[in-house]
Coordinates of C-alpha atoms and ligand atoms in Angstrom, one line a residue:
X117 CA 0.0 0.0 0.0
X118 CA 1.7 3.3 -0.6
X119 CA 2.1 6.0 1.6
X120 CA 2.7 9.4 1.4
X121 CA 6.0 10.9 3.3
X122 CA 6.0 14.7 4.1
X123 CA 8.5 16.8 5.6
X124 CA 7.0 19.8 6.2
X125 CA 7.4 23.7 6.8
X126 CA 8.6 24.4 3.5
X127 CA 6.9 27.3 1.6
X128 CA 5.4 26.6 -2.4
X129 CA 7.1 28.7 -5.4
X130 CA 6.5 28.1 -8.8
X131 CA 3.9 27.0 -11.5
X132 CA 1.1 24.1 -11.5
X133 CA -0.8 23.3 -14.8
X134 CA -4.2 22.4 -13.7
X135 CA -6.1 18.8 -15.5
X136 CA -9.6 18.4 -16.9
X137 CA -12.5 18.7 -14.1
X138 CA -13.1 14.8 -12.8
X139 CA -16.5 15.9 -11.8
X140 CA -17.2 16.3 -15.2
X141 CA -15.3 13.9 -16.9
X142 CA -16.9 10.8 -14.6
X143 CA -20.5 12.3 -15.9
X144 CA -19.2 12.9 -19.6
X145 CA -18.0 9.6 -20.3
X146 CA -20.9 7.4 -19.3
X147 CA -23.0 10.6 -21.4
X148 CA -20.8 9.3 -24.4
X149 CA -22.7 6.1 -24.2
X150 CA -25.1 8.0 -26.1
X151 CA -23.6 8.7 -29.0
X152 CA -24.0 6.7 -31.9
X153 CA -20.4 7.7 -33.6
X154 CA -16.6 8.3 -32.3
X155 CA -16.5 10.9 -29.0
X156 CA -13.2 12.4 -29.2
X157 CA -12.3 13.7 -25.7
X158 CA -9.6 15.8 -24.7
X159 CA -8.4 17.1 -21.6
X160 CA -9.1 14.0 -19.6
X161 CA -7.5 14.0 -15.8
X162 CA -5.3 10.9 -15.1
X163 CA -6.8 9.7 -12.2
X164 CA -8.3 5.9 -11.1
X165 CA -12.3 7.3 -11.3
X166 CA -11.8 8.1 -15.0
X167 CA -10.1 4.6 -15.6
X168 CA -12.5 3.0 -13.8
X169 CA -15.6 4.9 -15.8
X170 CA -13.7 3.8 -19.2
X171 CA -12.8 0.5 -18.0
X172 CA -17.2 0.4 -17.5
X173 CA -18.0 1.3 -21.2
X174 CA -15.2 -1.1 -22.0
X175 CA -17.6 -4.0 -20.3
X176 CA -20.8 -2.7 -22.0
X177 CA -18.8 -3.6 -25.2
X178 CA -17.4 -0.1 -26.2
X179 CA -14.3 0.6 -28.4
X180 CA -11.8 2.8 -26.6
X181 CA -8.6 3.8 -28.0
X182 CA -6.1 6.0 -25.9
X183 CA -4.6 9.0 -28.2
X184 CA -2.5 10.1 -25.6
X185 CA -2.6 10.7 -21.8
X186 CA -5.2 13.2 -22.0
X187 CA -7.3 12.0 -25.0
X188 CA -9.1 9.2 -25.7
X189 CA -12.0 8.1 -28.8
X190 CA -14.6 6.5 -27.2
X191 CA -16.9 4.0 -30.0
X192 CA -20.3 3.2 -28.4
X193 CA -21.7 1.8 -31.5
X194 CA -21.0 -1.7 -30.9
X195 CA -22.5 -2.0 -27.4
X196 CA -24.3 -5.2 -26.3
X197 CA -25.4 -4.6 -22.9
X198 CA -27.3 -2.5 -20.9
X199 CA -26.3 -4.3 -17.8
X200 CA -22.9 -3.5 -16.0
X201 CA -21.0 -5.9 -14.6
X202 CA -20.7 -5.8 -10.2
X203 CA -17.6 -4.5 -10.5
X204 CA -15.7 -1.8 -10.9
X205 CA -19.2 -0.1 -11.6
X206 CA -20.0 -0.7 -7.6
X207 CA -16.6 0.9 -6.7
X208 CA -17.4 4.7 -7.8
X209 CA -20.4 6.9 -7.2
X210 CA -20.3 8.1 -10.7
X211 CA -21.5 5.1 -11.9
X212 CA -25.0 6.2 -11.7
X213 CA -24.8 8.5 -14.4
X214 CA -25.0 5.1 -16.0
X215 CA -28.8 4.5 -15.5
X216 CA -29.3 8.0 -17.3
X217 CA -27.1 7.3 -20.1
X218 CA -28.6 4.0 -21.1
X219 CA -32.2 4.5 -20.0
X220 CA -31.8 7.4 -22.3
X221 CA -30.2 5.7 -25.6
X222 CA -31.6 2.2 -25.1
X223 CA -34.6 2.8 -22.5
X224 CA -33.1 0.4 -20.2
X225 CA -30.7 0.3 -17.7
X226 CA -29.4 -2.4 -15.1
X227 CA -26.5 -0.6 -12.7
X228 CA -24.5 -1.8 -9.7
X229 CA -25.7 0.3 -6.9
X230 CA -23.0 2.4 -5.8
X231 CA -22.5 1.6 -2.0
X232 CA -21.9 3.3 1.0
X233 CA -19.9 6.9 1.3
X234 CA -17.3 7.0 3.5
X235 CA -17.4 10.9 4.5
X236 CA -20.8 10.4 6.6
X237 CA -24.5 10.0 6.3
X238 CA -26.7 8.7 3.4
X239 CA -26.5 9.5 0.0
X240 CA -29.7 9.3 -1.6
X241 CA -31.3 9.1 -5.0
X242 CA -34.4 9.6 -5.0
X243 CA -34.0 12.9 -7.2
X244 CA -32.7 10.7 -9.8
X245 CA -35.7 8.4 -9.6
X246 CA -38.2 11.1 -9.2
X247 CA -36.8 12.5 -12.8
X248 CA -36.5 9.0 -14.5
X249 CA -40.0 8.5 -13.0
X250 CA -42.0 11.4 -14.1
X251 CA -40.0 10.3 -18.2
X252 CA -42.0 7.3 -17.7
X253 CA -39.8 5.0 -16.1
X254 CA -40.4 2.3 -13.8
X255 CA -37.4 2.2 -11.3
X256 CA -36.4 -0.5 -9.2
X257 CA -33.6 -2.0 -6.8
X258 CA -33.0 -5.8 -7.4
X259 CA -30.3 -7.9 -6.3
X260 CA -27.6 -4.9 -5.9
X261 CA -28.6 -3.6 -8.9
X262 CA -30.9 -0.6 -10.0
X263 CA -33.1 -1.4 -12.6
X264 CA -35.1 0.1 -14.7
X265 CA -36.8 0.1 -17.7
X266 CA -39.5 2.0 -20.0
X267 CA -42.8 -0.1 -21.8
X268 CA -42.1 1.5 -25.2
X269 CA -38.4 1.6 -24.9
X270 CA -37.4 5.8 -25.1
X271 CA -38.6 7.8 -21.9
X272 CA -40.7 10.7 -22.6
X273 CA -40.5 14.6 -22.1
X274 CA -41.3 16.0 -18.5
X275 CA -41.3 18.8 -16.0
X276 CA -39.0 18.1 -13.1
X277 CA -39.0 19.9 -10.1
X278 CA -36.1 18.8 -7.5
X279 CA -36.7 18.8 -4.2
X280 CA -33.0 19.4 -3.2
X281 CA -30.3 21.1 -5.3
X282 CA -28.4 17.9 -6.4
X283 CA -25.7 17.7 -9.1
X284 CA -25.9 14.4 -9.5
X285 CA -29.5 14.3 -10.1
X286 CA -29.2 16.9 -12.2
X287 CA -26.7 15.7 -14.7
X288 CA -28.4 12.6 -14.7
X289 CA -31.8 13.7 -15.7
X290 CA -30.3 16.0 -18.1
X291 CA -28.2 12.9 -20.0
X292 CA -31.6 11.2 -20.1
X293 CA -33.7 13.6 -21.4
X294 CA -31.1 14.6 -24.1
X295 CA -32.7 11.9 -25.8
X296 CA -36.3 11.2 -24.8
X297 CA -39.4 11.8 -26.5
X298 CA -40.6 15.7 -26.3
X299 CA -39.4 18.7 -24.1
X300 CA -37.8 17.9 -20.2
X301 CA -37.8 21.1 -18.2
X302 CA -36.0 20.5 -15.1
X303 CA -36.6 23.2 -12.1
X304 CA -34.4 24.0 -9.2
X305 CA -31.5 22.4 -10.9
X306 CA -27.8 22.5 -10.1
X307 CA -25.5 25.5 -11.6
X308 CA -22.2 24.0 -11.0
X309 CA -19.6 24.3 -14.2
X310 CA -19.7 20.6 -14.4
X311 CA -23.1 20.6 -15.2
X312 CA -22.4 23.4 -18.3
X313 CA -20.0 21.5 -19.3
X314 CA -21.5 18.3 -19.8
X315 CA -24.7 20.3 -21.3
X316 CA -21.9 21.6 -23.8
X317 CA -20.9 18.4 -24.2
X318 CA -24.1 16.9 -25.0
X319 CA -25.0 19.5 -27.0
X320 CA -21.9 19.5 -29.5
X321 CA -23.1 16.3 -29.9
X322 CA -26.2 16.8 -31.2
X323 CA -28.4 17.4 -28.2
X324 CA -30.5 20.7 -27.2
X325 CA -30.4 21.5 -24.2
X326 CA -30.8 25.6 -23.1
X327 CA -30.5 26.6 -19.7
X328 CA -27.2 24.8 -18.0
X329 CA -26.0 26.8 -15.4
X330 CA -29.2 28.4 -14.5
X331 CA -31.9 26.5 -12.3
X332 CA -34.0 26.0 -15.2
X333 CA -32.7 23.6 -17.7
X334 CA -34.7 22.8 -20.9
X335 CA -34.1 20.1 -22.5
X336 CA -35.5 19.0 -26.6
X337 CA -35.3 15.3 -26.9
X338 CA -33.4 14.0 -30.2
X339 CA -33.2 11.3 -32.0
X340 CA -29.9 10.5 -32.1
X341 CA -26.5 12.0 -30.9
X342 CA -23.6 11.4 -33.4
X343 CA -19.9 11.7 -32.8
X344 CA -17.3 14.6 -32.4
X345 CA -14.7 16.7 -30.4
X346 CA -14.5 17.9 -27.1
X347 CA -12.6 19.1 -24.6
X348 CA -12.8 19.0 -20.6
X349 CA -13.0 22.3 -18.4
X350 CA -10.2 22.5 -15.8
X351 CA -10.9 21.1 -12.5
X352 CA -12.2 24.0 -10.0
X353 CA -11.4 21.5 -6.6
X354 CA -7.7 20.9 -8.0
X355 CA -7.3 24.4 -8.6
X356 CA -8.9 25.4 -4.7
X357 CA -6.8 23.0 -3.5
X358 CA -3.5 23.9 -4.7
X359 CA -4.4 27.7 -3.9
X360 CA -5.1 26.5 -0.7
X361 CA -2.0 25.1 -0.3
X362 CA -0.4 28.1 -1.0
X363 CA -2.1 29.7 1.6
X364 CA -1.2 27.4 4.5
X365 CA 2.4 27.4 3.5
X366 CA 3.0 30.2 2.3
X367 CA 5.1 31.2 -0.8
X368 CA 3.8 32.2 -4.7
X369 CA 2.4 30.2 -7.0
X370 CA 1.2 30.8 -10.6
X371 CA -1.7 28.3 -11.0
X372 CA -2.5 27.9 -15.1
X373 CA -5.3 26.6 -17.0
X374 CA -7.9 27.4 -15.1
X375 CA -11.3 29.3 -15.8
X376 CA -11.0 32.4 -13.1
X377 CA -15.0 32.6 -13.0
X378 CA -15.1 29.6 -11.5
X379 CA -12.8 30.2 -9.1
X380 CA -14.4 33.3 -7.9
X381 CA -16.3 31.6 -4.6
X382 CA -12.3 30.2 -3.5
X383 CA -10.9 33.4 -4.3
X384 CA -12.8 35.4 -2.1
X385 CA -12.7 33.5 0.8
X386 CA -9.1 33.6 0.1
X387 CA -8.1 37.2 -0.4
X388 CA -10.5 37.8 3.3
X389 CA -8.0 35.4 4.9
X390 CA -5.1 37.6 3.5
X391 CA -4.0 35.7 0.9
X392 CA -3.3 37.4 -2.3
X393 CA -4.9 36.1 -5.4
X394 CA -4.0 38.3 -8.8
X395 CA -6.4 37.4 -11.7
X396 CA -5.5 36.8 -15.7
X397 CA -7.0 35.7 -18.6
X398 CA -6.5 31.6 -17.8
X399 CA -4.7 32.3 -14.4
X400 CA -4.3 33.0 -11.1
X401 CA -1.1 34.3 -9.1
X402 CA -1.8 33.1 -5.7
X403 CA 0.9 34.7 -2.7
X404 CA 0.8 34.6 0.9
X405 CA 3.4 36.8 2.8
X406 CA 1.5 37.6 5.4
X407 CA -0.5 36.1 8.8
X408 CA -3.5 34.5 7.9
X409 CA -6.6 35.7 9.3
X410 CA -10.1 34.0 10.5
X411 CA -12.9 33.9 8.5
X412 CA -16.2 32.5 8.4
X413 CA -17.2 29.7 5.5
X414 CA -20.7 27.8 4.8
X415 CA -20.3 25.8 1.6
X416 CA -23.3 25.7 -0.8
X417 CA -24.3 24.5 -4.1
X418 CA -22.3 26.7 -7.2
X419 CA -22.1 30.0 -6.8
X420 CA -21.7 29.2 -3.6
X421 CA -18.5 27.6 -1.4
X422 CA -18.3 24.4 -2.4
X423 CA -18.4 21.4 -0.1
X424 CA -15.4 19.3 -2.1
X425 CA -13.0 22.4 -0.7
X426 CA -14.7 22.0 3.0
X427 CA -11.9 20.0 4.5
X428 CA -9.0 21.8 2.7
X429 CA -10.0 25.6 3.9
X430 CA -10.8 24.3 7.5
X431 CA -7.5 23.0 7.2
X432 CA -5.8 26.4 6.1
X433 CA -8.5 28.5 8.9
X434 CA -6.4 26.1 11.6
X435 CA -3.3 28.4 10.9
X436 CA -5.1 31.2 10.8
X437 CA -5.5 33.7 13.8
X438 CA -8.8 33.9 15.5
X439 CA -11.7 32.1 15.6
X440 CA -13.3 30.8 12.3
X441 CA -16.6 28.8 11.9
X442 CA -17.4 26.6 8.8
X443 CA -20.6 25.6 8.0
X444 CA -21.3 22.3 6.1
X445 CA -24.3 23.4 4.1
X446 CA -24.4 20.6 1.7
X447 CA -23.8 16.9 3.5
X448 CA -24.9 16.2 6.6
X449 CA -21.4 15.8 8.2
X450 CA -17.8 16.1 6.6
X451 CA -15.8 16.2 9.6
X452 CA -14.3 12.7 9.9
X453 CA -10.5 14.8 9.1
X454 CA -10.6 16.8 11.7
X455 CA -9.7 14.0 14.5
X456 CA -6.5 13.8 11.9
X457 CA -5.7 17.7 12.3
X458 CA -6.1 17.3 16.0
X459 CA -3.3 15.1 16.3
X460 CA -1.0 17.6 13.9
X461 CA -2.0 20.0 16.9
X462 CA -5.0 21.9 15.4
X463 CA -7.6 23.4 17.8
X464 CA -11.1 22.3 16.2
X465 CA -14.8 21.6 18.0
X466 CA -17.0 19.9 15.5
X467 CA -21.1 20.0 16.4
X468 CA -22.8 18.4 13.7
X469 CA -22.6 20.6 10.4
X470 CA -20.4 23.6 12.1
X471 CA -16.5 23.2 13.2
X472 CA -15.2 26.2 15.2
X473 CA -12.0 26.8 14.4
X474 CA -9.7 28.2 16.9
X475 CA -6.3 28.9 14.8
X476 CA -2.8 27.7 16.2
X477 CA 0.5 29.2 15.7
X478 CA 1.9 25.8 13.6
X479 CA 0.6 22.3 13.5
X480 CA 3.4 19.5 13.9
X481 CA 3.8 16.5 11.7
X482 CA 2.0 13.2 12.8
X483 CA 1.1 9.6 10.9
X484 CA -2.1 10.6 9.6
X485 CA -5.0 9.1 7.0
X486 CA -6.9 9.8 4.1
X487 CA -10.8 9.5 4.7
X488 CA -11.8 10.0 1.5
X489 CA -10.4 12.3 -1.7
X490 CA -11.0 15.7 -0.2
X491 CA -10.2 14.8 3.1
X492 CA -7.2 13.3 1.9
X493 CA -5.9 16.7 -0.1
X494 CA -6.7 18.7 3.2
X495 CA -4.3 15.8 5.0
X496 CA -1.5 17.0 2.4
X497 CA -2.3 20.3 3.1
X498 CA -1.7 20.2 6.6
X499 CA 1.5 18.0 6.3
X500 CA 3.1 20.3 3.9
X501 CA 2.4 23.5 6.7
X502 CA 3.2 20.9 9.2
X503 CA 6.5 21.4 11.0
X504 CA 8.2 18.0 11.0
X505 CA 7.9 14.4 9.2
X506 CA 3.9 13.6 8.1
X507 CA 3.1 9.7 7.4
X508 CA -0.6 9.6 5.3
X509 CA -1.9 6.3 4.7
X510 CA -5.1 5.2 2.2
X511 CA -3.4 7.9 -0.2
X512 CA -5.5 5.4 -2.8
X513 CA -8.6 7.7 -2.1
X514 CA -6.6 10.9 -3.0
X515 CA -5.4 9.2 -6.3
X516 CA -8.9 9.0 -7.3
X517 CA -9.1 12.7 -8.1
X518 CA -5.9 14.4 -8.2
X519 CA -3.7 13.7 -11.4
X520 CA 0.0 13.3 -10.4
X521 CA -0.2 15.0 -7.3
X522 CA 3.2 14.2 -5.8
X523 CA 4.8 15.5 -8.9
X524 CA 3.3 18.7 -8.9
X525 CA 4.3 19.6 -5.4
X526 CA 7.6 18.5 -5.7
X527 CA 7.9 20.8 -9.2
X528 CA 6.7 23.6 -6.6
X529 CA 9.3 23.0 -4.3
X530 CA 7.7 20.3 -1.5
X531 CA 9.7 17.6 0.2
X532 CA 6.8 15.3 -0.3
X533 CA 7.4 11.4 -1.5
X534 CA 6.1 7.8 -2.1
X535 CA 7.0 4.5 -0.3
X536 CA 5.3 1.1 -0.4
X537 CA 4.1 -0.5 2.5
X538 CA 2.8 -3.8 2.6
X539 CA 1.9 -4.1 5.6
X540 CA -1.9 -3.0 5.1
X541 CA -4.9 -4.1 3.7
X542 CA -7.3 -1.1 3.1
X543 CA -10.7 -1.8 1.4
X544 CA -11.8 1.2 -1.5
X545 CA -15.8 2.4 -0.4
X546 CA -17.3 4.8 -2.7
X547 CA -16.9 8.5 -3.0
X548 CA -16.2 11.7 -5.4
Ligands
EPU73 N1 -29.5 14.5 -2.3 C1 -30.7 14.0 -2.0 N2 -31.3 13.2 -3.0 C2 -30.7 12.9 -4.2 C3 -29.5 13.4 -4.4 C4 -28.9 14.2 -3.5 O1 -31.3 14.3 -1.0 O2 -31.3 12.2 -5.0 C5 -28.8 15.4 -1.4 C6 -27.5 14.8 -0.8 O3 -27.7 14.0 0.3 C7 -26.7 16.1 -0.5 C8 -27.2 17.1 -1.5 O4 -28.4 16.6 -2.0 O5 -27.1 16.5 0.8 C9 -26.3 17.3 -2.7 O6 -25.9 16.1 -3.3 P1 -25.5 16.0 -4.9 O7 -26.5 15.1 -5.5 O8 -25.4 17.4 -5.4 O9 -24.2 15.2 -4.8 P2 -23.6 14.1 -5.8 O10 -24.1 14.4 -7.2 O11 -23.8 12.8 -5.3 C10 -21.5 15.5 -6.5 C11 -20.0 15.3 -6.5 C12 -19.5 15.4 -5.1 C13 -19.9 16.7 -4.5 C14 -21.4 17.0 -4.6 C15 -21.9 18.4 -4.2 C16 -19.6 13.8 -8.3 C17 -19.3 12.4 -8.8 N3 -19.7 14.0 -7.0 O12 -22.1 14.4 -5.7 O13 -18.1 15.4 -5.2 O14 -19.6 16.8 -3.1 O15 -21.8 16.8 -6.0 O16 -21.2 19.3 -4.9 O17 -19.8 14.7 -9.1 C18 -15.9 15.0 -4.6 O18 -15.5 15.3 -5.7 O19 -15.1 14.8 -3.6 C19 -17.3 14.8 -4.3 C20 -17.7 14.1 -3.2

């Protein structure tokens, strides 16, 4: 099992090249299962969830052929089932954009149930099945699987309202309806860039969907999508993270290829902790010279903080002076880190949804572990702020959404490393 080693203290200088969005490319390539042609698509992160979401369509009987790191045609002409296999499709959470995709193109879908989360709470469905539901679907769990199916074989235009702002409901009805009989109007829907993106996506495709990014997204079903080119938006969470690892060390740090609009909610909450963020047209020149102050944060759907950069600015606000309170606003509890910062020497009270953060002059290095991806970047965080020699274990969780990580800390100057121990057995449980 491999491990990450940190020795800490050590401020970041120099340039990170940001990857494609894995929030969007884990909902884009089960949406290319729709497409009755070649999907060229660029700007692909290399990380495990998108091997494990091509290594799905590779079951289903699709053609994939790697270009290069970043690119890859995906052929989903010649697929012969509409039934994934156990596994991997039970090891990630994205998998459910599966039942959209096929229930959409073939009007049936059988999906392994993505299992438990490991950051706390349930996570439900039940938007998803309201939307497939009200297209005519009948929707049912059998066997570890979710099942359904239509009568006629192609769901059929509806108005959706959703009871909760969910993304992944959202993106899910969306594929589906790109494709079903009639108009979809779907209300109170998620604005986060993903779900633009795979809109775009969709829609340079064939599909015609107006609306993404607002909370009203209409959506004229076609008959068929056919093949093209596109490209992946940068990741927003890889970019917050590494900007947020600026902050807690200190240092300067030109992150590139990044859309600064979508950065704007991080960049904020940044610049009111004293951090200097300076904006271009595909960047952002992020510096920290001076004492970091408190500051209050309550994550919400987009435009609003987002929860998958919770654990990472709680992290920095435990170096910062003062008081700060976060505010989970999205799960019902993301905490689980924060009994790992405690033993680096940070000062946090966790009551349900709100930590209070009382910040400390320096944490000090500790073995530590990775609850899940985001909690695992905000263990990195804290290990390269750390004073001292950090050990963080179930770094497999991390690798799940952050492309070559260790190489782009080192390149900014961290004393941060790999070694293999195989002395551990950890089981994978299902996030992102
Ligand atoms: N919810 C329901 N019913 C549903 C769906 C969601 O009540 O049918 C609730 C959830 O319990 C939660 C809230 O709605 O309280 C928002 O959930 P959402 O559906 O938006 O989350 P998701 O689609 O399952 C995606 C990301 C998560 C990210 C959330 C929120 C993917 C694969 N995952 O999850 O990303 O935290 O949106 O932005 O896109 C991560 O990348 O680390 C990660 C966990």
């Amino acid at each position: 099992m491999t491990k990450y080693i940190v020795q800490g203290g050590r401020p970041l200088f120099g340039e990170v090249e940001i990857s494609g969005a894995k929030n969007a490319a884990v909902a884009i390539i089960p949406a290319a299962l729709m497409v009755d042609g070649v999907c060229r698509i660029e700007n692909l992160p290399q990380i495990s969830d998108v091997t494990l979401c091509l290594k799905i369509l590779e079951q289903l009987g699709a053609n994939i052929r790697t270009i290069n790191r970043h690119t890859v045609e995906i052929d989903c002409r010649s697929i012969h089932s509409t039934r994934t296999l156990p596994s991997p499709a039970d090891k990630i959470r994205a998998s459910y954009y599966l039942v959209g995709a096929l229930l959409g193109r073939f009007g049936r879908a059988e999906v392994a149930m993505p299992g438990g989360c490991n950051f706390g709470g349930v996570r439900p469905i039940d938007q998803h099945v309201k939307g497939f539901s009200a297209m005519g679907s009948k929707v049912t769990v059998e066997g570890g699987f979710i099942v359904a199916s239509t009568s006629t074989g192609r769901l059929k235009g509806a108005t959706v309202y959703l009871d909760v702002v969910s993304v992944g409901a959202t993106m899910n009805i969306m594929m589906a309806a790109a494709m079903a009989d009639g108009n979809t109007i779907i209300e109170n829907a998620a604005k986060e860039p993903h779900i633009v993106d795979l809109a775009n996506f969709l829609n340079s495709m064939g599909a015609n969907i107006r609306g993404a990014g607002t909370d009203t997204i209409k959506i004229r079903g076609v008959e068929r999508l056919s093949g093209g080119t596109y490209a992946i938006i940068p990741d927003q969470i890889e970019a917050g993270t590494y900007m947020a690892a600026v902050a807690a060390t200190g240092g300067q740090v030109l992150v590139k290829n990044i859309i600064p609009k979508h950065m704007d909610c991080i960049t904020a909450k940044l610049v009111e902790m004293g951090v200097e963020v300076e904006e271009n047209e595909d960047t952002l020149l992020v510096r920290r010279t001076e004492p970091l102050r408190k500051a209050n944060v309550k994550t919400l759907p987009y435009p609003g903080f987002p929860t998958d950069m919770q654990p990472q600015i709680t992290t920095v606000l435990a170096l910062a002076q003062g008081t700060s309170l976060v505010t989970e606003g999205v799960w019902s509890s993301r905490y689980r880190y924060v009994d790992e910062l405690r033993r680096m020497g940070a000062n946090i009270q966790v009551d349900e949804k709100t930590a209070v953060v009382e910040g400390v002059e320096r944490l000090t290095g500790a073995n530590i572990q990775a609850y899940d991806l985001r909690a695992g970047a905000a263990m990195v965080i804290a290990a390269l702020a750390a004073q001292g020699r950090s050990e963080i274990s179930n770094v497999q969780y991390i690798e799940r959404g952050y492309e070559n990580i260790i190489q782009k800390l080192r390149q900014l100057g961290a004393d941060i490393w790999t070694i293999e121990d195989s002395g551990e057995s950890v089981r994978l449980t299902n996030i992102g």
